[in-house]
Short mmCIF file of C-alpha atoms in Angstrom, two decimals:
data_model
loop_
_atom_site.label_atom_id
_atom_site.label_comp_id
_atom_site.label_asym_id
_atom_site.label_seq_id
_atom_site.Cartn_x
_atom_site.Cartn_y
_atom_site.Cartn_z
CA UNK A 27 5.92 2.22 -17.87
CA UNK A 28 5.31 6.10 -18.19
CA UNK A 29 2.70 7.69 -15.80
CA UNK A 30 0.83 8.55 -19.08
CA UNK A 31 0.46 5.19 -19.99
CA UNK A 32 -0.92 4.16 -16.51
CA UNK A 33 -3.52 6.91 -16.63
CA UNK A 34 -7.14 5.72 -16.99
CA UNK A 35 -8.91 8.32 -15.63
CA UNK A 36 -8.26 11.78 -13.62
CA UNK A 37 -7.25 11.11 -10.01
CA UNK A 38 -8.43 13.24 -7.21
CA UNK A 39 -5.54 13.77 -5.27
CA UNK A 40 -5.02 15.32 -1.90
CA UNK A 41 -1.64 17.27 -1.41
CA UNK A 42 -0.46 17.95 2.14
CA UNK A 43 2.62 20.07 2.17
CA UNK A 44 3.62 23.03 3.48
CA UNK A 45 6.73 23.65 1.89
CA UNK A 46 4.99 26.00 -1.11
CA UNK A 47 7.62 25.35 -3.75
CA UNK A 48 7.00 21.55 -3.42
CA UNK A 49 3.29 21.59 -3.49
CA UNK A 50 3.83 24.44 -6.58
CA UNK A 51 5.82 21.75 -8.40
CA UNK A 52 3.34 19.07 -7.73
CA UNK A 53 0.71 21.14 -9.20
CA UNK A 54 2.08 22.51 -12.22
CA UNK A 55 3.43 18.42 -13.39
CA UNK A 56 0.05 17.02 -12.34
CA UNK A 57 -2.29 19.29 -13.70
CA UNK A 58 -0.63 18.39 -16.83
CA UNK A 59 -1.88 15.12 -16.45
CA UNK A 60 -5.52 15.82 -15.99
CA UNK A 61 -5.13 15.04 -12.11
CA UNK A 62 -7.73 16.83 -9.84
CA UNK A 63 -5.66 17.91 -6.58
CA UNK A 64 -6.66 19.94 -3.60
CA UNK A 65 -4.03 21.47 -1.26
CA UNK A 66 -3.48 21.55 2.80
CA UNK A 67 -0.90 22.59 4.39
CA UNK A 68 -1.13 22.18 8.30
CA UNK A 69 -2.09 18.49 9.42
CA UNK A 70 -5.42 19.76 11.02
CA UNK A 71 -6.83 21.10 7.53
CA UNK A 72 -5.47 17.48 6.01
CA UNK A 73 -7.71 15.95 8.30
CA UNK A 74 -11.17 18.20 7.65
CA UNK A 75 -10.61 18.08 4.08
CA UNK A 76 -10.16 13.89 4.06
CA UNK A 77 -13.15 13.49 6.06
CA UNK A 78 -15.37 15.93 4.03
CA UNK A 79 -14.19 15.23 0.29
CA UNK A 80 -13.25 12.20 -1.58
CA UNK A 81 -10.14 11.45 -2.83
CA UNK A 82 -8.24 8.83 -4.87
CA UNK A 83 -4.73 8.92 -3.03
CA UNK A 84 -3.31 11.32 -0.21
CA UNK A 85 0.46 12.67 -0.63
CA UNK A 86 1.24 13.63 3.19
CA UNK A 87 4.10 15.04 4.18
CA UNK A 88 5.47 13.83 7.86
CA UNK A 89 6.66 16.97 8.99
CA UNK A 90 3.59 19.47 8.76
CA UNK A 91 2.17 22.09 11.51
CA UNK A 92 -0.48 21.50 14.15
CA UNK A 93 -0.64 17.30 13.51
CA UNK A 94 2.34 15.59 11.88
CA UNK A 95 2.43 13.19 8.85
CA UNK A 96 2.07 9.97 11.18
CA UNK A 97 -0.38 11.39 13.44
CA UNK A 98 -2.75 12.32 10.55
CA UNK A 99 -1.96 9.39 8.81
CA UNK A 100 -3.08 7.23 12.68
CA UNK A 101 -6.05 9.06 13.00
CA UNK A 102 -7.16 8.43 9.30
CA UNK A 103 -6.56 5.24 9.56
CA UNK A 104 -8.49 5.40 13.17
CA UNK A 105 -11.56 7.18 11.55
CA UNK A 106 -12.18 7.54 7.94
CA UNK A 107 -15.04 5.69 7.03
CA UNK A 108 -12.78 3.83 3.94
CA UNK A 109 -9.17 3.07 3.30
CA UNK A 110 -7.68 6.03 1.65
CA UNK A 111 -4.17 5.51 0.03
CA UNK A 112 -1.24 7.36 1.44
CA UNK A 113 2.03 8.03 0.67
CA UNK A 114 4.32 9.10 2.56
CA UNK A 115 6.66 12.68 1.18
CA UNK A 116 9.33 13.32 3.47
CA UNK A 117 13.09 14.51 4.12
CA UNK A 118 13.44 11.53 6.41
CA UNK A 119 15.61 7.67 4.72
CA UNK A 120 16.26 5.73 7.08
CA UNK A 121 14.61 2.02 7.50
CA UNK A 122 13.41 3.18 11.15
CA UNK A 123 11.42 6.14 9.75
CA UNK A 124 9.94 4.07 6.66
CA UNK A 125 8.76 1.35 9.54
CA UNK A 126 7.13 4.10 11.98
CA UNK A 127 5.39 5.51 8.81
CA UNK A 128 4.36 1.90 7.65
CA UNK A 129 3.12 1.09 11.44
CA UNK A 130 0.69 3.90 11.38
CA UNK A 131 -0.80 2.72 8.09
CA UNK A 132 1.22 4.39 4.95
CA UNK A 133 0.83 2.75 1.76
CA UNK A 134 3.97 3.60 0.57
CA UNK A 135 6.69 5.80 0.81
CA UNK A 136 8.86 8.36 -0.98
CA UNK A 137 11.86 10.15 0.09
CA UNK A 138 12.92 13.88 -0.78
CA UNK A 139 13.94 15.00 -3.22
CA UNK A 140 11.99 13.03 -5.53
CA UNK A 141 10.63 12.85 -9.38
CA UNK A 142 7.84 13.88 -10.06
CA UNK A 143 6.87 10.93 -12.42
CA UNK A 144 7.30 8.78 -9.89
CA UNK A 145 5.33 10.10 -7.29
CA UNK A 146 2.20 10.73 -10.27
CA UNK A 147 3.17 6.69 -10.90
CA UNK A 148 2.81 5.67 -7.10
CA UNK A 149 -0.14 7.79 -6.72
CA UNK A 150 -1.70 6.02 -9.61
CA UNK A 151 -0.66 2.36 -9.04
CA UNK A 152 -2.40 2.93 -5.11
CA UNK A 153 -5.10 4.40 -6.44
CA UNK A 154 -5.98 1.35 -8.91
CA UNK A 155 -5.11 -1.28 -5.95
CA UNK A 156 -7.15 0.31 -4.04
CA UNK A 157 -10.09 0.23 -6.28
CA UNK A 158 -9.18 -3.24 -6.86
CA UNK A 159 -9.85 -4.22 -3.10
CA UNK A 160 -13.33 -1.96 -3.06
CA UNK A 161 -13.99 -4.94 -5.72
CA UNK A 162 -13.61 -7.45 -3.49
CA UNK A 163 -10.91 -9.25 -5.78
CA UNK A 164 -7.00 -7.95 -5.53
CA UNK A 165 -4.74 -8.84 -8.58
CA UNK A 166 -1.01 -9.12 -9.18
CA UNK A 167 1.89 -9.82 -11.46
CA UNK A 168 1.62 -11.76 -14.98
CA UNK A 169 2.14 -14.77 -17.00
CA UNK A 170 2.77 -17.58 -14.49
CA UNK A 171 3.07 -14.86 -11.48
CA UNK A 172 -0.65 -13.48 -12.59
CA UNK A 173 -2.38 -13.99 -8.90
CA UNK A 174 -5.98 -13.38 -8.33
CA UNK A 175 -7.24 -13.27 -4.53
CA UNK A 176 -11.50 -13.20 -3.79
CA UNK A 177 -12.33 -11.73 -1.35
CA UNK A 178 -15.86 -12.90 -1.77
CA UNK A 179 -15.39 -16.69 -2.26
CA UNK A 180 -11.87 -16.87 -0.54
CA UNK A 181 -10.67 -18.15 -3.98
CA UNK A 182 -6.45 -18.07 -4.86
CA UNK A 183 -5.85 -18.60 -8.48
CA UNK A 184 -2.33 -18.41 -9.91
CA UNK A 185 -2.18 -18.58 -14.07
CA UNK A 186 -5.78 -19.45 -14.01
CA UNK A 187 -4.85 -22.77 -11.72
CA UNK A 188 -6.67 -22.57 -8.23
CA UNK A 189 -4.61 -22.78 -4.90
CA UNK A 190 -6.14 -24.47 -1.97
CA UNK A 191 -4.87 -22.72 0.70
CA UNK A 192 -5.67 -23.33 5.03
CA UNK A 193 -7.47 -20.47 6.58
CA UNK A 194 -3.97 -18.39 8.08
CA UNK A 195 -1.75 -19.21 4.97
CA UNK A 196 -4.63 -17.79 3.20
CA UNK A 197 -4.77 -14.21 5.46
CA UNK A 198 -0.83 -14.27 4.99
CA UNK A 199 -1.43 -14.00 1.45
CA UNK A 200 -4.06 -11.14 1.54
CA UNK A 201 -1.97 -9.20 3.71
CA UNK A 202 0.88 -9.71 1.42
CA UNK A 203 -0.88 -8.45 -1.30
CA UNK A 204 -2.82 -5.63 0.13
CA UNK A 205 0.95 -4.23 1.15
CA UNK A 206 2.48 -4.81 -1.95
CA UNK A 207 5.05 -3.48 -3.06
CA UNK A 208 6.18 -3.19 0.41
CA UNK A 209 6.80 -5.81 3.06
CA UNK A 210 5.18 -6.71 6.29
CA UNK A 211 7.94 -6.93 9.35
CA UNK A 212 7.50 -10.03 11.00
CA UNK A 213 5.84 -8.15 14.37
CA UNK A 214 3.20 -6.82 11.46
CA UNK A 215 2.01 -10.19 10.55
CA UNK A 216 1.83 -11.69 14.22
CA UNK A 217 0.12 -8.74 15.34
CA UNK A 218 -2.38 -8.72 12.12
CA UNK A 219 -2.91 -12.72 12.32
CA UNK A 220 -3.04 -13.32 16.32
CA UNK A 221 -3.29 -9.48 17.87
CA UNK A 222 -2.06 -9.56 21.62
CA UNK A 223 -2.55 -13.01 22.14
CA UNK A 224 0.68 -15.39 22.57
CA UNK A 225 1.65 -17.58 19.64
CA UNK A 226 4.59 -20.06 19.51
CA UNK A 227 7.63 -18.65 18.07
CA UNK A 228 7.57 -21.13 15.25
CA UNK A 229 4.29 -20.85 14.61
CA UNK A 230 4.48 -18.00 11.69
CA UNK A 231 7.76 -20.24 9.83
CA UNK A 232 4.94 -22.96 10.29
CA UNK A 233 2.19 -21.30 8.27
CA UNK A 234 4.72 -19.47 5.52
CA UNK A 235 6.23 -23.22 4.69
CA UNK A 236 2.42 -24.15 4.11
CA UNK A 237 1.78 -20.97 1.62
CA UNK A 238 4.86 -21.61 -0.36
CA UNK A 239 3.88 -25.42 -0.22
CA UNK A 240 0.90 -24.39 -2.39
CA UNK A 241 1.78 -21.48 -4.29
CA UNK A 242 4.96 -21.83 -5.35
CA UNK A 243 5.88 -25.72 -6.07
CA UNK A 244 3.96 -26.07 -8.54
CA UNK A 245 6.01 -23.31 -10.29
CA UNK A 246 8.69 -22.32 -11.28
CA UNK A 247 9.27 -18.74 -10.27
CA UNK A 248 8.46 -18.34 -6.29
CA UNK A 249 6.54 -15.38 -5.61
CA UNK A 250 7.06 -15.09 -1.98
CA UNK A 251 9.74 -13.74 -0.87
CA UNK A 252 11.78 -13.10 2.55
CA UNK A 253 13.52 -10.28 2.76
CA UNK A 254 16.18 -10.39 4.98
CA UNK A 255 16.22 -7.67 7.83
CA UNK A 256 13.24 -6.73 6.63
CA UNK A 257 10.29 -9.40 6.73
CA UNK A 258 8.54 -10.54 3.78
CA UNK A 259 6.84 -9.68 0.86
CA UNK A 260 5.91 -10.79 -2.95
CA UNK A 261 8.34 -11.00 -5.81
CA UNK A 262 5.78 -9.29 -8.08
#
């Protein structure tokens, strides 16, 4: 699918970067597709200018004067009155650094260098999710693996066929979707599900047999997925 193709309607983007020949790029590819930016360049001015102004998605770069990536991206998540999508824009690969980005709430997260399509794409695809959730209803996949979550009525429904799910299966499941495409680490869940407070070790195998019990069976193509070193996620 072509970024084109997933516009709908001009983004308001947030660029923080202060490399100037990567925020230059960024401009000149996005302006060509109608995308309203604005531009910091130390972490401080990221900060005053995502408290002050709305904006559809925020591409922040980790390593930035003043505040860094993560802390920005921890005190957003600390303060902002809603959930504004980031993504992550940074030199850094390795599975430690994508996890310490994820753990101070990144949406997603893309590696340098980088197309440009693809980040317009991601920046898109968050934004829409994200709208989705305002709506109190998040939505997924197609055909059989077409899931619908409301957050209103608690109501699953997976090609139009409801899923009954218990109360914690049923948080697993809006987690997993609210992350997607990425995973949650196991540490993520248990601390999202039970915070501080001890569980039994088995307790999270327990409650993933359950959701698969009831979403998956009755198909044929399992959506959730465990991802090995990793944690787990949806096969969406």
């Amino acid at each position: 699918m072509t970024a084109k193709a997933l516009q709908v309607k001009p983004l308001k983007v947030l660029i923080v970067e202060d490399n100037l020949a990567i925020s230059r790029n960024i401009a000149n590819f996005f302006e060509k597709h109608q995308v309203i930016l604005d531009f910091a360049y130390d972490g401080e001015q990221a900060c005053e200018l995502a408290f002050s102004h709305y904006f559809d998605c925020i591409v922040l770069d980790i390593a930035l004067p003043k505040l860094d990536g993560l802390a920005v991206c921890q005190l957003l998540r600390a303060k902002a009155e809603r959930h504004i999508p980031i993504i992550m824009l940074t030199a850094r690969d390795t599975l430690d650094d994508k996890l310490t980005g994820f753990a101070q709430g990144a949406d997603d997260y893309l590696s340098k260098p980088f197309a440009l399509e693809e980040l317009l794409v991601r920046c898109q695809a968050l934004a829409a999710r994200n709208q989705s959730q305002q709506r109190k209803q998040l939505e997924l996949g197609e055909g059989s693996q077409h899931l619908v979550l409301d957050l209103s009525t608690k109501q699953v429904m997976r090609n139009q066929q409801e899923i009954h799910l218990q109360p914690i299966p049923y948080t697993i499941l809006q987690l997993l979707m609210e992350a997607h495409p990425r995973a949650l680490t196991r540490s993520e869940l248990c601390q999202k599900l039970w915070g501080d407070a001890p569980t039994e070790s088995d307790a999270l195998r327990s409650h993933f047999y359950q959701l698969r019990k009831a979403l998956d069976k009755p198909f044929d193509i399992p959506i959730v997925k465990t991802i090995h070193g990793v944690g787990f996620g949806l096969a969406l």
